[in-house]
Coordinates of C-alpha atoms in Angstrom, one line a residue:
Chain A
M1 CA 0.0 0.0 0.0
A2 CA 1.3 3.5 -0.9
I3 CA -0.7 6.7 -0.5
L4 CA 0.0 10.3 -1.3
V5 CA -2.2 13.2 -0.1
I6 CA -1.5 16.9 -0.9
H7 CA -3.0 20.3 -0.3
G8 CA -2.6 23.7 -1.9
G9 CA -4.0 25.7 1.0
A10 CA -7.3 26.4 2.7
G11 CA -9.1 29.7 3.1
G12 CA -12.1 31.9 2.5
D13 CA -15.4 32.5 4.3
G14 CA -18.9 31.6 3.3
P15 CA -20.1 29.0 0.9
W16 CA -18.0 27.9 -2.1
L17 CA -18.9 29.8 -5.2
G18 CA -17.4 27.4 -7.7
K19 CA -14.1 27.5 -9.6
T20 CA -12.4 30.7 -10.5
P21 CA -10.8 31.0 -13.9
L22 CA -7.4 30.2 -12.3
D23 CA -8.6 27.0 -10.6
P24 CA -8.4 24.6 -13.6
A25 CA -4.6 25.2 -13.7
R26 CA -4.4 24.4 -10.0
I27 CA -6.4 21.3 -10.5
D28 CA -4.2 20.2 -13.4
C29 CA -1.1 20.8 -11.3
M30 CA -2.5 18.7 -8.4
K31 CA -3.4 15.9 -10.7
Q32 CA 0.1 15.9 -12.2
V33 CA 1.7 15.8 -8.8
L34 CA -0.5 13.0 -7.6
Q35 CA 0.0 10.9 -10.8
Q36 CA 3.7 11.4 -11.2
V37 CA 4.8 11.2 -7.5
G38 CA 2.2 8.7 -6.6
S39 CA 3.4 6.3 -9.3
K40 CA 6.9 6.5 -8.1
L41 CA 5.9 6.0 -4.6
E42 CA 3.8 3.0 -5.4
S43 CA 6.6 1.4 -7.5
G44 CA 9.0 1.8 -4.6
E45 CA 11.3 4.0 -6.7
I46 CA 11.0 6.6 -3.9
D47 CA 10.2 6.5 -0.2
C48 CA 7.7 8.6 1.7
L49 CA 10.3 11.3 2.5
E50 CA 11.3 11.8 -1.1
A51 CA 7.6 11.6 -2.2
V52 CA 6.5 14.5 0.0
T53 CA 9.6 16.5 -1.1
L54 CA 9.0 15.9 -4.8
A55 CA 5.3 16.7 -4.4
V56 CA 5.9 19.9 -2.6
E57 CA 8.6 20.9 -5.1
M58 CA 6.1 20.5 -7.9
L59 CA 3.6 22.6 -6.0
E60 CA 6.3 25.2 -5.3
D61 CA 6.9 25.3 -9.1
E62 CA 3.2 26.1 -9.8
P63 CA 3.0 29.9 -9.6
L64 CA -0.6 29.8 -8.7
F65 CA 0.2 28.3 -5.3
N66 CA 1.7 30.4 -2.5
A67 CA 5.1 28.7 -2.2
G68 CA 8.3 28.9 -4.2
Q69 CA 7.7 30.8 -7.4
G70 CA 4.4 32.7 -7.0
S71 CA 4.8 33.2 -3.3
V72 CA 2.9 36.1 -1.9
I73 CA 4.8 39.4 -1.2
G74 CA 5.4 40.9 2.2
E75 CA 5.0 44.4 3.5
D76 CA 8.5 45.4 2.5
S77 CA 7.8 44.1 -1.1
T78 CA 10.0 41.1 -0.7
I79 CA 9.2 37.4 -0.7
T80 CA 10.4 35.3 2.3
M81 CA 9.5 31.6 2.5
D82 CA 9.2 29.0 5.2
A83 CA 9.2 25.2 4.9
S84 CA 9.5 22.1 7.1
I85 CA 9.6 18.4 6.7
M86 CA 9.6 15.4 9.0
R87 CA 10.0 11.7 8.8
G88 CA 8.0 9.6 11.1
S89 CA 10.2 6.5 11.6
D90 CA 13.0 8.3 13.4
K91 CA 11.4 11.8 13.9
A92 CA 14.1 13.3 11.8
A93 CA 13.1 16.9 10.9
G94 CA 14.3 19.9 8.9
A95 CA 13.0 23.4 8.7
I96 CA 14.0 26.7 7.1
I97 CA 12.8 30.2 8.1
N98 CA 12.4 33.3 6.0
V99 CA 14.6 32.2 3.0
S100 CA 14.5 34.5 -0.1
K101 CA 16.7 32.9 -2.7
L102 CA 15.6 29.3 -3.1
R103 CA 13.5 27.8 -5.9
H104 CA 12.6 24.9 -3.6
P105 CA 12.6 25.7 0.1
I106 CA 11.3 22.2 0.9
R107 CA 14.5 20.7 -0.7
A108 CA 16.6 22.8 1.6
A109 CA 14.6 21.5 4.6
N110 CA 15.0 17.9 3.3
V111 CA 18.8 18.4 3.1
I112 CA 18.8 19.7 6.7
L113 CA 16.8 16.6 7.8
Q114 CA 19.3 14.3 6.0
Q115 CA 22.3 16.0 7.7
G116 CA 20.7 15.5 11.0
W117 CA 21.8 18.7 12.8
P118 CA 20.8 21.4 13.3
V119 CA 17.1 21.0 12.7
I120 CA 16.1 24.6 12.0
M121 CA 18.1 27.1 9.9
N122 CA 17.2 30.8 9.5
S123 CA 17.3 33.5 6.8
N124 CA 20.5 34.2 4.9
A125 CA 22.3 31.3 6.5
A126 CA 19.5 29.0 5.4
D127 CA 19.7 30.4 1.8
E128 CA 23.4 29.9 1.8
F129 CA 23.2 26.4 3.2
G130 CA 20.6 25.4 0.6
I131 CA 22.6 26.8 -2.3
A132 CA 25.8 25.2 -1.1
N133 CA 23.9 21.9 -1.0
G134 CA 22.6 22.0 -4.5
V135 CA 19.2 23.8 -4.1
E136 CA 18.7 26.0 -7.1
E137 CA 19.3 29.7 -6.4
V138 CA 16.8 32.1 -7.9
S139 CA 16.2 35.9 -7.8
Q140 CA 13.3 37.7 -6.1
D141 CA 12.3 38.8 -9.6
W142 CA 12.0 35.2 -10.6
L143 CA 9.9 34.3 -7.6
K144 CA 7.5 37.2 -8.1
T145 CA 4.5 36.8 -10.4
E146 CA 2.1 39.4 -11.9
L147 CA -0.7 37.8 -9.9
R148 CA 1.2 38.4 -6.6
L149 CA 2.3 41.9 -7.5
G150 CA -1.3 42.7 -8.2
Q151 CA -2.4 41.3 -4.9
W152 CA 0.3 43.1 -3.1
Q153 CA -0.7 46.4 -4.8
Q154 CA -4.3 45.7 -3.8
W155 CA -3.2 45.1 -0.2
K156 CA -1.1 48.3 -0.2
N157 CA -4.0 50.4 -1.6
S158 CA -6.3 49.0 1.0
K159 CA -3.8 49.7 3.7
D160 CA -3.1 53.2 2.6
R161 CA -6.8 54.1 2.2
P162 CA -7.8 56.7 4.9
G163 CA -9.9 55.0 7.6
S164 CA -8.9 51.5 6.6
T165 CA -8.3 49.0 9.4
D166 CA -6.6 45.7 9.5
E167 CA -9.9 44.1 9.3
D168 CA -10.6 45.1 5.8
D169 CA -7.1 44.3 4.5
S170 CA -8.5 41.5 2.5
V171 CA -6.5 40.4 -0.5
L172 CA -8.1 39.8 -3.9
D173 CA -7.4 36.8 -6.1
H174 CA -7.1 38.3 -9.6
D175 CA -7.0 36.2 -12.7
L176 CA -4.2 36.7 -15.1
E177 CA -5.9 39.6 -16.8
G178 CA -6.2 41.4 -13.5
R179 CA -9.9 40.8 -12.9
V180 CA -10.9 40.1 -9.3
V181 CA -12.1 36.5 -9.1
T182 CA -12.3 35.7 -5.4
E183 CA -11.4 37.3 -2.2
F184 CA -9.2 36.0 0.6
S185 CA -7.2 37.4 3.4
D186 CA -5.3 34.5 5.1
E187 CA -2.1 32.8 4.4
G188 CA -3.7 29.4 4.4
M189 CA -4.7 30.2 0.8
G190 CA -2.0 28.7 -1.3
T191 CA 0.3 27.2 1.3
V192 CA 1.2 23.7 0.0
G193 CA 1.8 20.4 1.8
A194 CA 2.0 16.7 1.3
V195 CA 1.8 13.6 3.5
A196 CA 2.8 10.1 2.3
L197 CA 2.7 6.5 3.4
D198 CA 5.2 4.2 1.6
S199 CA 5.1 0.5 1.0
N200 CA 7.4 -0.1 4.0
G201 CA 4.9 1.6 6.3
G202 CA 7.0 4.8 6.4
L203 CA 5.3 8.1 7.0
A204 CA 6.4 11.7 6.1
A205 CA 5.0 15.2 6.0
A206 CA 6.1 18.4 4.3
T207 CA 4.8 22.0 4.2
S208 CA 5.9 25.1 2.3
T209 CA 4.6 28.7 2.1
G210 CA 5.3 32.3 1.2
G211 CA 3.3 33.4 4.2
M212 CA 0.7 36.0 3.7
T213 CA 0.4 39.1 1.5
G214 CA 1.7 42.2 3.3
K215 CA 3.1 40.2 6.2
P216 CA 5.5 42.3 8.4
A217 CA 9.2 41.7 7.9
G218 CA 10.4 38.9 10.2
R219 CA 7.0 37.4 10.8
V220 CA 7.2 33.6 11.0
G221 CA 4.1 31.4 10.6
D222 CA 3.4 27.8 11.5
T223 CA 4.8 26.3 8.3
A224 CA 8.4 26.4 9.6
I225 CA 7.4 25.0 13.0
I226 CA 7.7 21.3 13.6
G227 CA 4.7 20.4 15.7
A228 CA 2.6 23.3 14.4
G229 CA 2.4 23.1 10.6
T230 CA 4.1 19.8 10.1
W231 CA 4.4 16.6 12.1
A232 CA 5.2 12.9 11.5
D233 CA 5.7 10.0 13.8
N234 CA 5.3 6.2 13.3
K235 CA 1.5 6.4 13.5
I236 CA 0.6 9.6 11.6
A237 CA 1.8 12.3 9.3
V238 CA 0.2 15.8 9.3
S239 CA 0.4 19.0 7.2
C240 CA -1.7 22.0 8.2
T241 CA -2.8 25.1 6.4
G242 CA -4.5 28.2 7.8
V243 CA -3.7 31.4 9.7
G244 CA -0.4 30.3 11.2
E245 CA -0.5 32.0 14.6
A246 CA -3.4 29.9 15.7
Y247 CA -1.7 26.7 14.6
I248 CA 1.4 27.7 16.6
R249 CA -0.6 28.5 19.7
T250 CA -2.3 25.1 19.6
C251 CA 0.7 23.1 18.4
A252 CA -1.8 21.9 15.9
A253 CA 0.0 19.1 14.0
H254 CA 1.4 17.5 17.1
S255 CA -1.9 18.0 18.9
L256 CA -3.7 16.0 16.2
A257 CA -1.1 13.2 16.4
T258 CA -1.6 13.0 20.1
R259 CA -5.4 13.0 19.9
Y260 CA -5.2 10.3 17.3
Q261 CA -2.8 8.3 19.4
F262 CA -5.2 8.2 22.4
S263 CA -8.5 7.9 20.5
S264 CA -7.6 6.0 17.3
D265 CA -10.4 8.0 15.7
L266 CA -8.8 10.1 13.0
A267 CA -11.8 12.1 11.7
Q268 CA -13.0 12.9 15.2
S269 CA -9.5 13.9 16.3
A270 CA -9.1 16.2 13.3
T271 CA -12.6 17.8 13.9
R272 CA -11.7 18.5 17.6
L273 CA -8.4 19.9 16.6
L274 CA -9.8 22.3 14.0
D275 CA -12.6 23.3 16.5
E276 CA -9.8 24.2 19.0
V277 CA -7.8 26.2 16.4
A278 CA -10.7 28.2 14.9
P279 CA -11.5 30.3 18.0
L280 CA -7.9 31.6 18.0
G281 CA -8.5 33.1 14.5
G282 CA -7.2 30.1 12.7
R283 CA -9.9 28.6 10.6
G284 CA -8.2 26.3 8.1
G285 CA -7.6 22.7 7.2
L286 CA -5.2 19.9 7.2
I287 CA -4.2 16.6 5.6
A288 CA -3.3 13.6 7.6
I289 CA -2.5 10.0 6.9
T290 CA -2.0 7.1 9.3
S291 CA 0.2 4.0 9.3
D292 CA -3.0 2.0 8.7
G293 CA -3.5 3.9 5.4
E294 CA -6.5 6.0 6.6
F295 CA -6.3 9.5 5.4
I296 CA -8.4 12.7 5.7
M297 CA -8.5 16.2 4.2
P298 CA -10.8 18.2 6.4
F299 CA -11.2 22.0 6.3
Q300 CA -13.4 24.6 8.0
T301 CA -13.0 27.3 5.3
R302 CA -14.7 28.0 2.0
L303 CA -12.3 25.8 0.3
M304 CA -9.2 23.7 0.4
Y305 CA -7.2 22.7 -2.6
R306 CA -6.5 19.0 -2.0
G307 CA -6.1 15.6 -3.5
S308 CA -5.2 12.1 -2.9
W309 CA -3.6 9.2 -4.7
K310 CA -4.1 5.6 -3.6
N311 CA -3.5 2.4 -5.6
G312 CA -3.6 4.4 -8.8
S313 CA -6.9 6.0 -7.9
L314 CA -6.8 9.8 -7.8
E315 CA -9.2 12.4 -6.3
V316 CA -8.9 16.2 -6.3
G317 CA -11.2 18.9 -4.9
I318 CA -11.4 22.6 -4.1
G319 CA -14.8 23.1 -2.5
P320 CA -16.8 20.3 -0.9
P321 CA -17.2 18.0 -3.9
L322 CA -14.3 15.8 -5.0
E323 CA -13.7 14.8 -8.6
Q324 CA -11.7 12.0 -10.1
Chain B
M1 CA -1.5 29.9 46.3
A2 CA 1.3 31.3 44.2
I3 CA 4.4 29.4 43.0
L4 CA 7.4 30.3 40.9
V5 CA 9.9 27.7 39.6
I6 CA 13.0 28.6 37.6
H7 CA 15.9 26.9 35.9
G8 CA 19.3 28.1 34.7
G9 CA 20.0 25.2 32.4
A10 CA 20.8 21.5 32.5
G11 CA 23.9 19.7 31.1
G12 CA 26.9 17.6 31.6
D13 CA 27.6 13.8 31.8
G14 CA 28.5 11.7 34.7
P15 CA 28.1 12.2 38.5
W16 CA 27.9 15.7 39.9
L17 CA 31.3 16.8 41.2
G18 CA 30.2 19.6 43.5
K19 CA 30.0 23.3 43.0
T20 CA 32.5 25.1 40.8
P21 CA 33.9 28.5 41.9
L22 CA 31.3 30.2 39.8
D23 CA 28.3 28.4 41.2
P24 CA 27.8 30.4 44.4
A25 CA 27.1 33.5 42.3
R26 CA 24.6 31.5 40.3
I27 CA 22.9 30.2 43.4
D28 CA 22.8 33.8 44.8
C29 CA 21.1 35.0 41.6
M30 CA 18.5 32.2 41.7
K31 CA 17.7 33.0 45.3
Q32 CA 17.3 36.7 44.5
V33 CA 15.0 35.9 41.6
L34 CA 12.9 33.6 43.6
Q35 CA 12.7 35.9 46.6
Q36 CA 12.0 39.1 44.7
V37 CA 9.7 37.8 42.0
G38 CA 8.0 35.2 44.2
S39 CA 7.1 37.9 46.8
K40 CA 5.5 40.1 44.1
L41 CA 3.7 37.1 42.7
E42 CA 2.3 36.1 46.1
S43 CA 1.2 39.6 47.0
G44 CA -0.7 39.8 43.7
E45 CA 1.3 42.8 42.6
I46 CA 2.1 40.8 39.4
D47 CA 0.4 38.0 37.6
C48 CA 2.0 34.7 36.3
L49 CA 2.9 36.2 32.9
E50 CA 4.8 39.2 34.5
A51 CA 6.4 36.9 37.0
V52 CA 8.0 34.6 34.5
T53 CA 9.0 37.6 32.4
L54 CA 10.7 39.3 35.4
A55 CA 12.3 36.1 36.6
V56 CA 13.8 35.5 33.1
E57 CA 14.9 39.1 32.8
M58 CA 16.9 38.8 36.1
L59 CA 18.4 35.5 34.9
E60 CA 19.3 37.2 31.5
D61 CA 21.0 39.9 33.5
E62 CA 23.2 37.4 35.3
P63 CA 26.3 37.0 33.1
L64 CA 26.9 33.5 34.3
F65 CA 23.8 32.2 32.7
N66 CA 23.6 31.7 29.0
A67 CA 20.9 34.2 28.1
G68 CA 21.0 38.0 27.7
Q69 CA 24.4 39.4 28.9
G70 CA 26.8 36.5 29.1
S71 CA 25.1 34.5 26.2
V72 CA 27.5 32.1 24.6
I73 CA 29.1 33.0 21.3
G74 CA 28.4 31.5 17.9
E75 CA 30.7 30.2 15.2
D76 CA 30.9 33.6 13.5
S77 CA 31.8 35.2 16.8
T78 CA 28.4 36.9 17.3
I79 CA 25.8 36.4 19.9
T80 CA 22.2 35.6 18.7
M81 CA 19.5 34.9 21.2
D82 CA 16.1 33.1 21.2
A83 CA 13.3 33.4 23.6
S84 CA 9.6 32.5 23.9
I85 CA 6.8 33.0 26.4
M86 CA 3.2 31.6 26.7
R87 CA 0.2 32.3 28.9
G88 CA -2.0 29.3 29.6
S89 CA -5.4 30.9 30.1
D90 CA -5.8 31.9 26.4
K91 CA -2.7 30.3 24.9
A92 CA -1.3 33.7 23.9
A93 CA 2.3 33.3 22.9
G94 CA 5.3 35.3 21.8
A95 CA 8.7 34.3 20.4
I96 CA 11.8 35.9 19.0
I97 CA 14.4 34.2 16.9
N98 CA 18.1 35.1 16.6
V99 CA 18.0 38.6 18.1
S100 CA 21.4 40.3 18.7
K101 CA 20.7 43.7 20.1
L102 CA 18.4 43.3 23.1
R103 CA 19.2 43.2 26.8
H104 CA 16.1 41.3 27.5
P105 CA 14.9 39.0 24.7
I106 CA 12.1 37.7 26.9
R107 CA 10.6 41.2 27.3
A108 CA 10.4 41.4 23.5
A109 CA 8.6 38.1 23.4
N110 CA 6.3 39.4 26.1
V111 CA 5.4 42.5 24.1
I112 CA 4.7 40.2 21.0
L113 CA 2.4 38.2 23.2
Q114 CA 0.6 41.3 24.4
Q115 CA 0.1 42.6 20.9
G116 CA -1.4 39.3 19.8
W117 CA -0.2 39.1 16.3
P118 CA 2.2 37.9 14.9
V119 CA 3.4 35.2 17.4
I120 CA 7.0 34.8 16.1
M121 CA 9.3 37.5 14.9
N122 CA 12.8 37.0 13.5
S123 CA 16.3 38.5 13.5
N124 CA 16.7 42.2 12.7
A125 CA 12.9 42.8 12.5
A126 CA 12.6 41.3 16.0
D127 CA 15.4 43.5 17.3
E128 CA 13.8 46.6 15.8
F129 CA 10.3 45.6 17.1
G130 CA 11.7 45.1 20.6
I131 CA 13.6 48.4 20.6
A132 CA 10.6 50.3 19.2
N133 CA 8.6 48.9 22.1
G134 CA 10.9 49.9 24.9
V135 CA 13.2 46.9 25.2
E136 CA 16.7 48.2 26.0
E137 CA 19.1 48.2 23.1
V138 CA 22.6 46.9 23.9
S139 CA 25.7 46.2 21.8
Q140 CA 27.4 42.9 21.1
D141 CA 30.3 44.1 23.2
W142 CA 28.0 44.6 26.1
L143 CA 26.5 41.1 25.7
K144 CA 29.9 39.4 25.5
T145 CA 31.7 38.5 28.7
E146 CA 35.3 37.4 29.3
L147 CA 34.0 33.9 30.4
R148 CA 32.2 33.4 27.1
L149 CA 35.0 34.8 25.0
G150 CA 37.3 32.3 26.7
Q151 CA 34.9 29.4 26.0
W152 CA 34.6 30.5 22.4
Q153 CA 38.4 30.6 22.0
Q154 CA 38.6 27.1 23.6
W155 CA 35.9 25.9 21.1
K156 CA 37.8 27.4 18.2
N157 CA 41.1 25.9 19.2
S158 CA 39.5 22.5 19.6
K159 CA 37.9 22.9 16.2
D160 CA 41.0 24.0 14.5
R161 CA 43.2 21.3 16.1
P162 CA 44.3 18.8 13.4
G163 CA 42.3 15.6 13.6
S164 CA 39.7 17.1 15.8
T165 CA 36.1 16.0 15.3
D166 CA 32.8 17.4 16.3
E167 CA 32.7 14.9 19.1
D168 CA 35.5 16.4 21.0
D169 CA 34.3 20.0 20.6
S170 CA 33.6 20.2 24.3
V171 CA 33.5 23.6 25.9
L172 CA 35.2 24.4 29.1
D173 CA 33.7 26.4 31.9
H174 CA 36.5 28.7 33.0
D175 CA 36.4 30.7 36.2
L176 CA 36.9 34.4 36.0
E177 CA 40.7 34.0 36.2
G178 CA 40.6 31.7 33.1
R179 CA 41.1 28.4 35.0
V180 CA 39.1 25.5 33.7
V181 CA 36.6 24.5 36.3
T182 CA 34.2 22.2 34.6
E183 CA 33.5 20.9 31.1
F184 CA 30.3 20.9 29.1
S185 CA 29.3 20.8 25.5
D186 CA 25.6 21.4 25.3
E187 CA 23.4 24.4 25.0
G188 CA 21.2 23.2 27.9
M189 CA 23.9 24.5 30.2
G190 CA 22.9 28.1 31.1
T191 CA 19.6 28.4 29.2
V192 CA 17.1 30.0 31.6
G193 CA 13.4 29.6 32.1
A194 CA 10.6 30.1 34.5
V195 CA 7.1 28.8 35.1
A196 CA 4.5 30.3 37.5
L197 CA 1.1 29.8 39.0
D198 CA -0.6 32.9 40.3
S199 CA -3.3 33.3 42.9
N200 CA -6.0 33.5 40.2
G201 CA -4.9 30.0 38.9
G202 CA -3.2 31.5 35.9
L203 CA -0.2 29.7 34.4
A204 CA 2.7 31.0 32.3
A205 CA 6.0 29.8 31.0
A206 CA 9.1 31.5 29.6
T207 CA 12.5 30.4 28.2
S208 CA 15.5 32.4 27.0
T209 CA 18.9 31.4 25.6
G210 CA 22.0 32.3 23.7
G211 CA 22.1 28.8 22.2
M212 CA 25.4 26.9 22.2
T213 CA 29.0 27.9 21.9
G214 CA 30.1 27.8 18.2
K215 CA 26.7 27.3 16.9
P216 CA 26.5 27.8 13.1
A217 CA 25.0 31.1 11.9
G218 CA 21.2 30.8 11.5
R219 CA 20.8 27.8 13.7
V220 CA 17.6 28.0 15.8
G221 CA 17.1 25.8 18.8
D222 CA 14.0 24.8 20.8
T223 CA 13.9 27.8 23.0
A224 CA 12.2 29.9 20.4
I225 CA 9.7 27.2 19.5
I226 CA 6.3 27.2 21.2
G227 CA 5.6 23.5 22.0
A228 CA 9.2 22.5 22.0
G229 CA 11.0 24.7 24.6
T230 CA 8.0 26.5 26.1
W231 CA 4.3 25.6 26.6
A232 CA 1.4 26.7 28.8
D233 CA -2.2 25.8 28.8
N234 CA -4.9 25.9 31.6
K235 CA -3.5 22.7 33.2
I236 CA 0.3 23.0 33.0
A237 CA 3.2 25.3 32.2
V238 CA 6.5 23.9 31.0
S239 CA 10.0 25.2 30.2
C240 CA 12.7 22.8 28.9
T241 CA 16.5 22.9 28.7
G242 CA 18.8 20.6 26.8
V243 CA 20.1 20.0 23.3
G244 CA 17.4 21.9 21.4
E245 CA 17.1 19.7 18.3
A246 CA 15.9 16.7 20.3
Y247 CA 13.3 18.9 22.0
I248 CA 12.0 20.2 18.7
R249 CA 11.8 16.7 17.2
T250 CA 9.7 15.5 20.1
C251 CA 7.7 18.7 20.5
A252 CA 8.8 18.2 24.1
A253 CA 7.0 20.8 26.2
H254 CA 3.6 20.2 24.4
S255 CA 4.2 16.5 24.6
L256 CA 4.6 16.7 28.4
A257 CA 1.4 18.8 28.6
T258 CA -0.5 16.1 26.6
R259 CA 0.9 13.2 28.6
Y260 CA -0.1 15.0 31.8
Q261 CA -3.6 15.7 30.5
F262 CA -4.2 12.1 29.9
S263 CA -2.4 10.5 32.9
S264 CA -2.6 13.3 35.6
D265 CA 0.7 11.9 36.8
L266 CA 3.1 14.7 36.5
A267 CA 6.3 13.0 37.6
Q268 CA 5.7 9.9 35.5
S269 CA 4.8 12.1 32.5
A270 CA 8.0 14.0 32.8
T271 CA 10.1 10.9 33.2
R272 CA 8.6 9.3 30.1
L273 CA 9.1 12.5 28.1
L274 CA 12.7 12.8 29.1
D275 CA 13.2 9.1 28.3
E276 CA 11.8 9.8 24.8
V277 CA 14.0 12.9 24.2
A278 CA 17.3 11.4 25.4
P279 CA 17.8 8.8 22.6
L280 CA 17.6 11.7 20.1
G281 CA 20.7 13.2 21.6
G282 CA 18.7 15.5 23.9
R283 CA 19.5 14.7 27.5
G284 CA 18.4 17.6 29.6
G285 CA 15.8 18.7 32.0
L286 CA 12.6 20.7 32.5
I287 CA 10.5 22.6 35.0
A288 CA 6.8 22.2 35.1
I289 CA 3.9 23.4 37.3
T290 CA 0.3 22.4 37.2
S291 CA -2.9 24.3 38.0
D292 CA -3.2 22.2 41.2
G293 CA 0.1 23.6 42.4
E294 CA 2.2 20.5 41.8
F295 CA 5.6 21.2 40.4
I296 CA 8.7 19.3 39.3
M297 CA 12.3 20.0 38.2
P298 CA 13.6 16.7 36.8
F299 CA 16.8 16.3 34.8
Q300 CA 18.8 13.5 33.3
T301 CA 22.1 15.3 33.1
R302 CA 24.9 15.9 35.6
L303 CA 23.2 18.9 36.9
M304 CA 20.4 21.4 36.5
Y305 CA 20.4 24.9 38.0
R306 CA 17.0 25.2 39.5
G307 CA 14.9 26.6 42.2
S308 CA 11.3 27.0 43.5
W309 CA 9.4 29.5 45.6
K310 CA 6.1 28.5 47.3
N311 CA 4.4 30.3 50.1
G312 CA 7.6 32.1 51.1
S313 CA 9.6 28.8 51.1
L314 CA 12.6 28.7 48.8
E315 CA 14.7 25.9 47.5
V316 CA 17.6 25.9 45.1
G317 CA 19.9 23.2 43.7
I318 CA 22.5 22.4 41.1
G319 CA 23.3 18.7 41.4
P320 CA 20.9 16.2 43.1
P321 CA 20.7 17.8 46.6
L322 CA 18.4 20.8 47.1
E323 CA 19.3 23.5 49.6
Q324 CA 17.1 26.1 51.3

């Protein structure tokens, strides 16, 4: 048995309004990730750790997700990215904080995991470490897309508008022609992640993000934090998405692992965890997979980009309905 | 009932050899912290959050502990400091990563907690945030002490010695005249922390560190990580000390909270947690206090600087024995 589950972020309030003009490309990307990485995982060509790394790399390469190229732009008009990865069998972990020069932040986190020590590396040192270890160096210009520059300008205009408050600093999802297609205001939207179970029973989890549009310099969300955005042990692997602060304050990914360990009820454990996170301002979602091969993709937002691959069978979804 | 428990780091292998010439000053500092902050906590002048902040500030001000002035020096000969703080009642949290200009990193974390969002701030932005919010700015020269410069030189010599390996990069604890008085090699030694229960039943935890001598630039340990080095909820407050990577990979502080929640046996929960952390290279210790007023200060190392204050009664210790 080999299973791969991915997400491309959760967010939004209210009922799902159907796909935006940008969503078919996101769906296509998720299908490709599931097909390509899932096949390799099933054949035994790669293990769970490499599967989640490759899956997240492909999601980082899709500019419509908020990770790698196409990451959202911070207050000071730069992109800084966070990522973390964990292997369940030995609790090996790697994380990078606020990198700005890497095409694949998750690969840098993977290299950190492989080297074993330290577990977390920060900012310029993390960029330099990644580049020295073969992670492709890219420029800020390469990372920035027209879509994200438009969203950043929208955020800036909203912020500069007299009488504006943080509460109406919502960020608009433009299509490539600049038309507003949907509205969102939280970093969950577009953060990417993957969890995998390989044929040896190994579990791994990975998460990567550009954070949130207009984030203050130096702000670190849950994606870089082992136990908050990412967790894996020998029973479960978890990747979370949502407003990061609430996931940090609840130690969300580790909390789900613990709840599952005591109850053995995965769906109920996830519901209770999300119910605990939401009141702290952290409505969002998560993906999780267990050593028994059970997996879930719950969310409490308008939508969560998500998909799964199991025994050659593939499902993807954005709003409530799943499609093949 | 009001209780304050503090630590000044755990570390070392083998049996305790008695106090070093520097230890009486450390004991004096801990007694002053417990007496002064404990009295204010008991009188209701301050709550649990301010108590752990004040206690850690005083420990940061003692150059013989590895936090604030007297922090250990990194590979690139600079001091970078991590700190985090959490309030149990509402799971409010604040953390700062790799700051280099603050006299009291824990106060910056406290201000972050009070402001509510974001929860984690990084490097220069965290320094600037702290200074803008009244945390005293200091220079690297002010932070560095003769003791730490001597330890750094010792580390450097050991590293540069032909045939040396990481394994013998031990760091020597010199007394003020430069004589070697004891040997240690892990960051747990000197990290400081505090947990408190106030008369309203409130719980809080705080931890602060300079990391480890010779740490690579950009390395982040568990002290900045909510759930790893620091945790507080409405049942328990925890501050950990030891080799940070193992505490991150086990989500140590949150793991203890969860174990306690399910078993209600604090001592057993702590023993099991430390037994899980140790095989990952993380022998160390922790302090924890519950809403029922039970507290513990276990460690699996040669020593842990520690002390408690309860109803005007004060205890401190370094090796196994406690003294009044």
